[in-house]
GROMACS .gro file of C-alpha atoms in nm:
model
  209
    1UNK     CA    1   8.295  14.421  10.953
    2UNK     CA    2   8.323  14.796  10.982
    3UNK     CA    3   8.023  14.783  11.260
    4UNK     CA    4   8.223  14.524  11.457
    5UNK     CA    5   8.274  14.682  11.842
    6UNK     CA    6   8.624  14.543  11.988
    7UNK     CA    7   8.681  14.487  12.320
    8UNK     CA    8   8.889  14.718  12.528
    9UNK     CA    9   9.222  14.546  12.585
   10UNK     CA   10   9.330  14.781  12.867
   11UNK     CA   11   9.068  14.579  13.076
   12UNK     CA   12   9.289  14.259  13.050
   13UNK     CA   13   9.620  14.460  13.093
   14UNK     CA   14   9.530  14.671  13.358
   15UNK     CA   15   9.422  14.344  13.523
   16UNK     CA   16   9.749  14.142  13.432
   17UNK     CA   17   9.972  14.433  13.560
   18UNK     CA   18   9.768  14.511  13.905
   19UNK     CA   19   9.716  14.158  14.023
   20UNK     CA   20  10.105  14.042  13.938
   21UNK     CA   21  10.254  14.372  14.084
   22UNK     CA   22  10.032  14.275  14.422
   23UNK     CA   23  10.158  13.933  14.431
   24UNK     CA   24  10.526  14.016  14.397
   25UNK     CA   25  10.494  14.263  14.686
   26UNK     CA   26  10.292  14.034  14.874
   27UNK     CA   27  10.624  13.828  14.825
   28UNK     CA   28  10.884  14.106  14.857
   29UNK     CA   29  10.734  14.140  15.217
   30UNK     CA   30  10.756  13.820  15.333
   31UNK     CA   31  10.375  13.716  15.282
   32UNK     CA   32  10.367  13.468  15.036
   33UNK     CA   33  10.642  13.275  14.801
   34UNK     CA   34  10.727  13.338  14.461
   35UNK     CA   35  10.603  13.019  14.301
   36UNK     CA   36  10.268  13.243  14.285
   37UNK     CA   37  10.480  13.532  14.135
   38UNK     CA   38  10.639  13.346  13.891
   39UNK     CA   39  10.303  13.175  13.726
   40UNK     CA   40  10.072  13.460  13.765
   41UNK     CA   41  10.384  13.631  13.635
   42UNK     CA   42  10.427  13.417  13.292
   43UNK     CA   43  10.073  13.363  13.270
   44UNK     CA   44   9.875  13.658  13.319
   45UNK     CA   45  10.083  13.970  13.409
   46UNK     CA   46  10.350  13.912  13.113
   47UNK     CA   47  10.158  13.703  12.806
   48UNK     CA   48   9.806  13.822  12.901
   49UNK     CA   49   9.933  14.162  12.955
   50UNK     CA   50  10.169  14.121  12.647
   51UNK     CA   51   9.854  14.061  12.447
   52UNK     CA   52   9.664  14.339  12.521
   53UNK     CA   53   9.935  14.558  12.418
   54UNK     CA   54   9.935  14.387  12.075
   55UNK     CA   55   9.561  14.471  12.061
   56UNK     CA   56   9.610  14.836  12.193
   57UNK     CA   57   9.821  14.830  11.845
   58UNK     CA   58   9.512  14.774  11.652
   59UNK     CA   59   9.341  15.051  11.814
   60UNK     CA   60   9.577  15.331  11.702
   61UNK     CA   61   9.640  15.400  12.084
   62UNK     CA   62  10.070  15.383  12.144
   63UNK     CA   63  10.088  15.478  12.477
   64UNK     CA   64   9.855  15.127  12.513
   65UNK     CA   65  10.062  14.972  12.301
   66UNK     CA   66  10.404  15.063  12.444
   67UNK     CA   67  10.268  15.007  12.802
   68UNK     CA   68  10.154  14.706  12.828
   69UNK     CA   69  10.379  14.556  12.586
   70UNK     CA   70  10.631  14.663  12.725
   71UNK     CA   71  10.537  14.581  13.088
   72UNK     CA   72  10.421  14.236  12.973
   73UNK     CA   73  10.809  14.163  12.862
   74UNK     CA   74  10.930  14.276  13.148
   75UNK     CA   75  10.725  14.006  13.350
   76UNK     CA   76  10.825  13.766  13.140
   77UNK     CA   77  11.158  13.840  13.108
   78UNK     CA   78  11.182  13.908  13.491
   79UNK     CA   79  11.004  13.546  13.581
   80UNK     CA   80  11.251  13.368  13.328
   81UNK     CA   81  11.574  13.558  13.519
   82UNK     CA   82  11.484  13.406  13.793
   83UNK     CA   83  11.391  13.063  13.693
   84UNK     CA   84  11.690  13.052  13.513
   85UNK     CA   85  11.904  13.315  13.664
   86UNK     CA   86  11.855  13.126  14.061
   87UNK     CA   87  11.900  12.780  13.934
   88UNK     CA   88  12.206  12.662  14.039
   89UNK     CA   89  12.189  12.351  13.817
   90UNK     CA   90  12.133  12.532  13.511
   91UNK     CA   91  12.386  12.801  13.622
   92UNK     CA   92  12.668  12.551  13.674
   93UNK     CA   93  12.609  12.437  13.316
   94UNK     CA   94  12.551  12.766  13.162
   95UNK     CA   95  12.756  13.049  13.359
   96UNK     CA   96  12.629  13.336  13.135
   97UNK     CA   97  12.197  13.254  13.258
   98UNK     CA   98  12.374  13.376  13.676
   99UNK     CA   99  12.230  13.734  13.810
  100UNK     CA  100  12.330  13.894  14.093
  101UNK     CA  101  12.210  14.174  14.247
  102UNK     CA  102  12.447  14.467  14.082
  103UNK     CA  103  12.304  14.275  13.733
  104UNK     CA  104  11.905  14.320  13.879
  105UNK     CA  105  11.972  14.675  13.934
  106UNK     CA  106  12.127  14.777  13.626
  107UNK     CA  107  11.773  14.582  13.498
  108UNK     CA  108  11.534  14.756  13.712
  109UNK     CA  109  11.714  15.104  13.625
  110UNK     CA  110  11.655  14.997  13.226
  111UNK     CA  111  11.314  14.973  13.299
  112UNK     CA  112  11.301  15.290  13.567
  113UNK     CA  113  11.400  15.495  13.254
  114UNK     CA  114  11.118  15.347  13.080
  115UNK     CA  115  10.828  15.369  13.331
  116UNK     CA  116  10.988  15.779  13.359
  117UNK     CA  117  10.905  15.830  12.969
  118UNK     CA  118  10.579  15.691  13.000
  119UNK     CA  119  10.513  15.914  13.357
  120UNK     CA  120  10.534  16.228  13.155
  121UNK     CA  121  10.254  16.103  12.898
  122UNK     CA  122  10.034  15.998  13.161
  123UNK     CA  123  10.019  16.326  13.317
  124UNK     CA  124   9.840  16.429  12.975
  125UNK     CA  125   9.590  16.220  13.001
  126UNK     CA  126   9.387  16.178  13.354
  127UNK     CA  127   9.472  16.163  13.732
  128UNK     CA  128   9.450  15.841  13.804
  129UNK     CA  129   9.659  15.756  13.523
  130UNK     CA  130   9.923  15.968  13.623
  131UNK     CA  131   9.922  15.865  14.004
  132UNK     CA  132   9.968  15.514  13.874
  133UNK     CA  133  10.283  15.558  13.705
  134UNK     CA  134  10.422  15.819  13.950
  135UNK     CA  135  10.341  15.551  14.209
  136UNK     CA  136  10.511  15.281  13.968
  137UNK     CA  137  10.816  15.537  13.915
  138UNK     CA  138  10.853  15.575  14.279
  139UNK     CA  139  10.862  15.194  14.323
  140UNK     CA  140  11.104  15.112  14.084
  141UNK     CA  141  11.329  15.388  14.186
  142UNK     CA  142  11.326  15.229  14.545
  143UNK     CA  143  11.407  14.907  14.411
  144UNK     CA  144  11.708  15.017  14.203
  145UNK     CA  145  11.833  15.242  14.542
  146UNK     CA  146  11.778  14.855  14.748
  147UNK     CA  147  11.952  14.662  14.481
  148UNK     CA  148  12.281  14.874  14.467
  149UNK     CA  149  12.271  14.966  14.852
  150UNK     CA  150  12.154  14.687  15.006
  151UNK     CA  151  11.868  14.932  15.213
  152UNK     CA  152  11.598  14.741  15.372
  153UNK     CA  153  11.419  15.051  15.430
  154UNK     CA  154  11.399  15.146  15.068
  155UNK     CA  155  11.255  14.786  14.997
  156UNK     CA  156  10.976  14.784  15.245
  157UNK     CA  157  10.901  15.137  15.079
  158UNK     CA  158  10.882  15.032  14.764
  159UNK     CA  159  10.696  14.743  14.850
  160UNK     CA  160  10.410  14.915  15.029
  161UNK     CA  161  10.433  15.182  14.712
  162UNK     CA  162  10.390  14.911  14.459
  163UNK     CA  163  10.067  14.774  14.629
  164UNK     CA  164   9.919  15.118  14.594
  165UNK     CA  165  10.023  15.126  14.231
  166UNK     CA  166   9.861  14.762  14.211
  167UNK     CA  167   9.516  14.864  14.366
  168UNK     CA  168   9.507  15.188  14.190
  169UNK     CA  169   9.571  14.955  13.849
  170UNK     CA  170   9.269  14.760  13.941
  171UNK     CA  171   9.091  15.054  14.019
  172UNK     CA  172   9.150  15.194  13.634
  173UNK     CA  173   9.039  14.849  13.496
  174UNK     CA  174   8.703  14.857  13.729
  175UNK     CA  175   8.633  15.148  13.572
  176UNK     CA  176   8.673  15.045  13.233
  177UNK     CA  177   8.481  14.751  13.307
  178UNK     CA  178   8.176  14.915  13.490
  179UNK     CA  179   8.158  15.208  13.207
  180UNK     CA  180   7.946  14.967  12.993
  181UNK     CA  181   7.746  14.898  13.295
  182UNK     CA  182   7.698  15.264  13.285
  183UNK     CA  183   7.864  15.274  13.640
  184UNK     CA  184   8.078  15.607  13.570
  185UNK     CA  185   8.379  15.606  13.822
  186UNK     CA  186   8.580  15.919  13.824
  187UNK     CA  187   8.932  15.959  13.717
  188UNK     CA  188   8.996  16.314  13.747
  189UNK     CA  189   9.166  16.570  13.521
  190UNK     CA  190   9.502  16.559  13.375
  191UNK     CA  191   9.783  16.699  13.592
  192UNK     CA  192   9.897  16.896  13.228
  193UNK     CA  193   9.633  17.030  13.063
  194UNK     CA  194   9.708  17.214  12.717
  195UNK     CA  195   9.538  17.542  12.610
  196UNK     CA  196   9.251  17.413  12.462
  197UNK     CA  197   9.181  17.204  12.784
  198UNK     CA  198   9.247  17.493  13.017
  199UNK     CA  199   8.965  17.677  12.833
  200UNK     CA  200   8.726  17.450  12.836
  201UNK     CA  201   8.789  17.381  13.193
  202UNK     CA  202   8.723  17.731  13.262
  203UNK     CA  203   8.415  17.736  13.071
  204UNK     CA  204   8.242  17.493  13.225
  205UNK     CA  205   8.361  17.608  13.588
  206UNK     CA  206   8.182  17.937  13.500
  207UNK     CA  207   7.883  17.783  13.333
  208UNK     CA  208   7.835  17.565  13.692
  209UNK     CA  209   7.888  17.890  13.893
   0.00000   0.00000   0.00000
């Protein structure tokens, strides 16, 4: 059992995140409707996604785990508020399921805070890592600024934003996926680098030169 290899859950999660958060936009811009949203949603980008988290658990790796996780909920929960939330049959009988848009933004801030704690850790570990939840961070913040303002302008940016985030998503889970091809894809270094990696930077600059 000890010689077993595991999979690499980020493949699935990577996948589950970039696809849904490409769909949604494709929605937010007037594209497509959200039936697609809300079962790619349920399905893939929240319990797929969910999953993988779960498995990053096994793996010892918590910024995995908390992640996708935690970005699986959030489709999930987000697809149930608005099955739920915009139905005005089961709102009539059950008050307490309506959202409006004041109650999405105080949501999408929740989770602004959240993608914000994880930014910071992703800066420690490579580039395209970090330009995926800076471009994530950026996305929800124009959201939240739309739902308490009303701005169209700050949708449309968002929108456009989030399909970067979503293609640079799949990006990250091509490259996991080719790397047992042995098709390397780079990444590129960590926007913080710590001492140790600072040195060794250096050292193989000046060992190229």
């Amino acid at each position: 059992m000890s010689d077993l290899k595991l999979g690499n859950p980020a493949v699935v999660g990577l996948a589950g995140f970039g696809m849904t958060t490409f769909v949604l936009q494709c929605h937010n811009l007037g594209w497509c409707g959200i039936a697609p949203v809300l079962w790619l949603g349920l399905c893939f980008g929240g319990t797929a996604q969910l999953i993988a988290g779960l498995m990053e658990m096994r793996t010892g790796n918590n910024f995995g785990f908390c992640a996708f996780t935690g970005y699986g909920a959030f489709w999930i929960s987000l697809c149930l508020m608005i099955i739920f939330g915009k139905n005005p049959t089961l709102v009539a009988s059950y008050p307490t399921l309506a959202f409006n848009a004041n109650d999405l933004g105080f949501y999408l801030v929740a989770w602004t805070l959240f993608t914000f704690i994880l930014f910071i850790a992703s800066m420690k570990h490579h580039a395209t890592l970090a330009f995926i939840f800076l471009t994530l961070l950026l996305g929800f913040i124009g959201l939240d600024i739309k739902e308490f303002t009303g701005s169209a302008l700050a949708g449309t940016f968002a929108a456009y934003d989030l399909l970067i985030c979503a293609f640079s998503a799949l990006y990250l889970m091509a490259v996991a996926v080719y790397a047992e091809s042995g098709i390397a894809l780079p990444v590129g270094e960590p926007w913080i680098k710590d001492k140790a990696q600072t040195e060794e930077a250096l050292a193989a600059s000046k060992a190229t030169a």
